[in-house]
Amino acid sequence: MKLGFVSAILDGYSYEEMMATAKRIGYQCVEVACWPEAKAERRYAGVSHINCEKVIEDDSYAQHVLAVAKDNGV
């Protein structure tokens, strides 16, 4: 079984920092926050580590997201 965490708990971290932290702690799995950025109306709302619209529009960004995950073994 692989244990993971929801990335929204690392508010203030970039995607790259969050993934490096997951690797350092020893996680192999992360549920990455990727909903649209918004004003926080509840805890962790508005936290986003992947821009989901940019993934669809920008192949190089999508490849970067995948490469960071692969490089960190997450």
N, CA and C atoms as an extended XYZ file, in Angstrom:
222
Properties=species:S:1:pos:R:3:atomname:S:1:resname:S:1:resid:I:1 pbc="F F F"
N         0.846       -1.172        0.000 N   MET     1
C         0.000        0.000        0.000 CA  MET     1
C         0.895        1.240        0.000 C   MET     1
N         0.506        2.236       -0.771 N   LYS     2
C         1.221        3.509       -0.802 CA  LYS     2
C         0.421        4.527       -0.012 C   LYS     2
N         1.105        5.230        0.867 N   LEU     3
C         0.470        6.306        1.624 CA  LEU     3
C         0.843        7.635        1.000 C   LEU     3
N        -0.072        8.558        1.031 N   GLY     4
C         0.177        9.870        0.467 CA  GLY     4
C        -0.486       10.944        1.300 C   GLY     4
N        -0.523       12.129        0.754 N   PHE     5
C        -1.181       13.254        1.421 CA  PHE     5
C        -1.761       14.178        0.363 C   PHE     5
N        -2.648       15.051        0.786 N   VAL     6
C        -3.229       16.060       -0.093 CA  VAL     6
C        -2.316       17.283       -0.046 C   VAL     6
N        -1.853       17.725       -1.185 N   SER     7
C        -0.835       18.778       -1.230 CA  SER     7
C        -1.293       20.117       -0.666 C   SER     7
N        -2.597       20.324       -0.543 N   ALA     8
C        -3.108       21.602       -0.022 CA  ALA     8
C        -2.580       21.911        1.373 C   ALA     8
N        -2.147       20.883        2.112 N   ILE     9
C        -1.598       21.140        3.446 CA  ILE     9
C        -0.277       21.887        3.381 C   ILE     9
N         0.348       21.913        2.205 N   LEU    10
C         1.612       22.626        2.037 CA  LEU    10
C         1.387       23.943        1.304 C   LEU    10
N         0.416       24.692        1.772 N   ASP    11
C         0.121       26.015        1.231 CA  ASP    11
C         1.388       26.861        1.323 C   ASP    11
N         1.672       27.593        0.296 N   GLY    12
C         2.860       28.442        0.292 CA  GLY    12
C         4.056       27.769       -0.371 C   GLY    12
N         3.968       26.474       -0.640 N   TYR    13
C         5.031       25.761       -1.339 CA  TYR    13
C         4.722       25.788       -2.836 C   TYR    13
N         5.755       25.858       -3.645 N   SER    14
C         5.566       25.689       -5.082 CA  SER    14
C         5.345       24.201       -5.352 C   SER    14
N         4.930       23.880       -6.549 N   TYR    15
C         4.758       22.475       -6.924 CA  TYR    15
C         6.067       21.714       -6.736 C   TYR    15
N         7.150       22.320       -7.201 N   GLU    16
C         8.459       21.677       -7.106 CA  GLU    16
C         8.877       21.463       -5.649 C   GLU    16
N         8.669       22.466       -4.806 N   GLU    17
C         9.007       22.343       -3.379 CA  GLU    17
C         8.149       21.289       -2.697 C   GLU    17
N         6.872       21.265       -3.051 N   MET    18
C         5.957       20.287       -2.452 CA  MET    18
C         6.374       18.872       -2.815 C   MET    18
N         6.712       18.644       -4.086 N   MET    19
C         7.114       17.304       -4.516 CA  MET    19
C         8.449       16.899       -3.888 C   MET    19
N         9.378       17.829       -3.768 N   ALA    20
C        10.659       17.534       -3.119 CA  ALA    20
C        10.448       17.188       -1.649 C   ALA    20
N         9.502       17.853       -1.014 N   THR    21
C         9.181       17.560        0.386 CA  THR    21
C         8.581       16.164        0.505 C   THR    21
N         7.691       15.816       -0.405 N   ALA    22
C         7.101       14.475       -0.401 CA  ALA    22
C         8.196       13.417       -0.518 C   ALA    22
N         9.144       13.645       -1.410 N   LYS    23
C        10.258       12.709       -1.583 CA  LYS    23
C        11.101       12.622       -0.317 C   LYS    23
N        11.434       13.774        0.244 N   ARG    24
C        12.293       13.815        1.428 CA  ARG    24
C        11.666       13.067        2.599 C   ARG    24
N        10.358       13.200        2.760 N   ILE    25
C         9.660       12.548        3.863 CA  ILE    25
C         9.480       11.047        3.582 C   ILE    25
N         9.494       10.670        2.304 N   GLY    26
C         9.383        9.262        1.951 CA  GLY    26
C         8.056        8.842        1.354 C   GLY    26
N         7.225        9.809        0.977 N   TYR    27
C         5.948        9.478        0.346 CA  TYR    27
C         6.164        9.096       -1.111 C   TYR    27
N         5.343        8.187       -1.608 N   GLN    28
C         5.373        7.791       -3.008 CA  GLN    28
C         4.140        8.269       -3.750 C   GLN    28
N         3.256        8.942       -3.046 N   CYS    29
C         1.962        9.308       -3.611 CA  CYS    29
C         1.515       10.653       -3.035 C   CYS    29
N         0.980       11.512       -3.892 N   VAL    30
C         0.442       12.804       -3.463 CA  VAL    30
C        -0.825       13.082       -4.268 C   VAL    30
N        -1.860       13.515       -3.589 N   GLU    31
C        -3.044       14.016       -4.288 CA  GLU    31
C        -2.814       15.519       -4.427 C   GLU    31
N        -2.488       15.937       -5.638 N   VAL    32
C        -2.062       17.314       -5.870 CA  VAL    32
C        -3.267       18.231       -6.061 C   VAL    32
N        -3.270       19.319       -5.301 N   ALA    33
C        -4.315       20.337       -5.429 CA  ALA    33
C        -4.165       21.001       -6.795 C   ALA    33
N        -5.227       20.954       -7.577 N   CYS    34
C        -5.137       21.545       -8.917 CA  CYS    34
C        -6.439       22.207       -9.338 C   CYS    34
N        -7.222       22.631       -8.363 N   TRP    35
C        -8.443       23.343       -8.722 CA  TRP    35
C        -8.116       24.806       -8.980 C   TRP    35
N        -9.035       25.516       -9.591 N   PRO    36
C        -8.762       26.925       -9.904 CA  PRO    36
C        -8.445       27.740       -8.644 C   PRO    36
N        -7.496       28.648       -8.786 N   GLU    37
C        -7.152       29.512       -7.666 CA  GLU    37
C        -8.331       30.410       -7.343 C   GLU    37
N        -8.559       30.603       -6.055 N   ALA    38
C        -9.678       31.429       -5.609 CA  ALA    38
C        -9.403       31.927       -4.207 C   ALA    38
N       -10.193       32.878       -3.790 N   LYS    39
C       -10.093       33.376       -2.423 CA  LYS    39
C       -10.518       32.252       -1.477 C   LYS    39
N        -9.734       32.033       -0.446 N   ALA    40
C       -10.033       30.959        0.504 CA  ALA    40
C       -11.267       31.295        1.328 C   ALA    40
N       -12.276       30.479        1.186 N   GLU    41
C       -13.493       30.632        1.981 CA  GLU    41
C       -13.572       29.567        3.065 C   GLU    41
N       -12.662       28.623        2.989 N   ARG    42
C       -12.564       27.576        4.004 CA  ARG    42
C       -11.099       27.136        4.035 C   ARG    42
N       -10.745       26.359        5.014 N   ARG    43
C        -9.360       25.925        5.155 CA  ARG    43
C        -8.890       25.199        3.900 C   ARG    43
N        -7.742       25.559        3.418 N   TYR    44
C        -7.076       24.991        2.244 CA  TYR    44
C        -7.743       25.339        0.911 C   TYR    44
N        -8.845       26.033        0.915 N   ALA    45
C        -9.473       26.432       -0.346 CA  ALA    45
C        -8.563       27.430       -1.051 C   ALA    45
N        -8.481       27.327       -2.330 N   GLY    46
C        -7.654       28.239       -3.111 CA  GLY    46
C        -6.212       27.802       -3.242 C   GLY    46
N        -5.793       26.780       -2.497 N   VAL    47
C        -4.432       26.270       -2.639 CA  VAL    47
C        -4.371       25.430       -3.905 C   VAL    47
N        -3.413       25.720       -4.751 N   SER    48
C        -3.289       24.983       -6.001 CA  SER    48
C        -1.814       24.833       -6.353 C   SER    48
N        -1.382       23.613       -6.586 N   HIS    49
C         0.008       23.359       -6.953 CA  HIS    49
C         0.195       23.118       -8.442 C   HIS    49
N        -0.877       22.802       -9.130 N   ILE    50
C        -0.829       22.636      -10.585 CA  ILE    50
C        -1.940       23.489      -11.184 C   ILE    50
N        -1.583       24.274      -12.179 N   ASN    51
C        -2.570       25.078      -12.899 CA  ASN    51
C        -3.228       24.173      -13.933 C   ASN    51
N        -4.419       23.690      -13.632 N   CYS    52
C        -5.087       22.706      -14.497 CA  CYS    52
C        -5.395       23.268      -15.881 C   CYS    52
N        -5.691       24.539      -15.978 N   GLU    53
C        -5.964       25.130      -17.292 CA  GLU    53
C        -4.689       25.185      -18.129 C   GLU    53
N        -3.560       25.490      -17.475 N   LYS    54
C        -2.291       25.573      -18.194 CA  LYS    54
C        -1.833       24.195      -18.671 C   LYS    54
N        -2.131       23.146      -17.907 N   VAL    55
C        -1.782       21.783      -18.321 CA  VAL    55
C        -2.426       21.462      -19.666 C   VAL    55
N        -3.678       21.882      -19.824 N   ILE    56
C        -4.417       21.608      -21.057 CA  ILE    56
C        -3.875       22.429      -22.229 C   ILE    56
N        -3.457       23.656      -21.944 N   GLU    57
C        -3.066       24.589      -23.002 CA  GLU    57
C        -1.580       24.548      -23.361 C   GLU    57
N        -0.728       24.083      -22.459 N   ASP    58
C         0.717       24.205      -22.634 CA  ASP    58
C         1.394       22.850      -22.430 C   ASP    58
N         1.759       22.211      -23.540 N   ASP    59
C         2.369       20.885      -23.462 CA  ASP    59
C         3.683       20.884      -22.680 C   ASP    59
N         4.469       21.948      -22.799 N   SER    60
C         5.744       21.981      -22.080 CA  SER    60
C         5.514       22.066      -20.568 C   SER    60
N         4.487       22.777      -20.150 N   TYR    61
C         4.148       22.842      -18.723 CA  TYR    61
C         3.681       21.469      -18.240 C   TYR    61
N         2.830       20.810      -19.024 N   ALA    62
C         2.350       19.477      -18.669 CA  ALA    62
C         3.521       18.505      -18.545 C   ALA    62
N         4.466       18.573      -19.466 N   GLN    63
C         5.643       17.701      -19.398 CA  GLN    63
C         6.502       18.023      -18.177 C   GLN    63
N         6.584       19.297      -17.820 N   HIS    64
C         7.325       19.703      -16.620 CA  HIS    64
C         6.688       19.094      -15.373 C   HIS    64
N         5.375       19.160      -15.278 N   VAL    65
C         4.655       18.589      -14.134 CA  VAL    65
C         4.975       17.105      -14.009 C   VAL    65
N         4.912       16.391      -15.130 N   LEU    66
C         5.209       14.960      -15.110 CA  LEU    66
C         6.670       14.678      -14.772 C   LEU    66
N         7.578       15.487      -15.308 N   ALA    67
C         9.011       15.288      -15.054 CA  ALA    67
C         9.359       15.494      -13.586 C   ALA    67
N         8.763       16.499      -12.960 N   VAL    68
C         9.024       16.762      -11.537 CA  VAL    68
C         8.562       15.578      -10.698 C   VAL    68
N         7.397       15.043      -11.030 N   ALA    69
C         6.889       13.881      -10.298 CA  ALA    69
C         7.826       12.692      -10.480 C   ALA    69
N         8.232       12.438      -11.709 N   LYS    70
C         9.123       11.309      -11.999 CA  LYS    70
C        10.474       11.479      -11.310 C   LYS    70
N        11.043       12.681      -11.392 N   ASP    71
C        12.349       12.946      -10.785 CA  ASP    71
C        12.325       12.748       -9.266 C   ASP    71
N        11.161       12.972       -8.666 N   ASN    72
C        11.027       12.820       -7.215 CA  ASN    72
C        10.504       11.440       -6.814 C   ASN    72
N        10.195       10.599       -7.783 N   GLY    73
C         9.707        9.260       -7.488 CA  GLY    73
C         8.343        9.251       -6.827 C   GLY    73
N         7.553       10.269       -7.137 N   VAL    74
C         6.237       10.398       -6.524 CA  VAL    74
C         5.176       10.232       -7.600 C   VAL    74
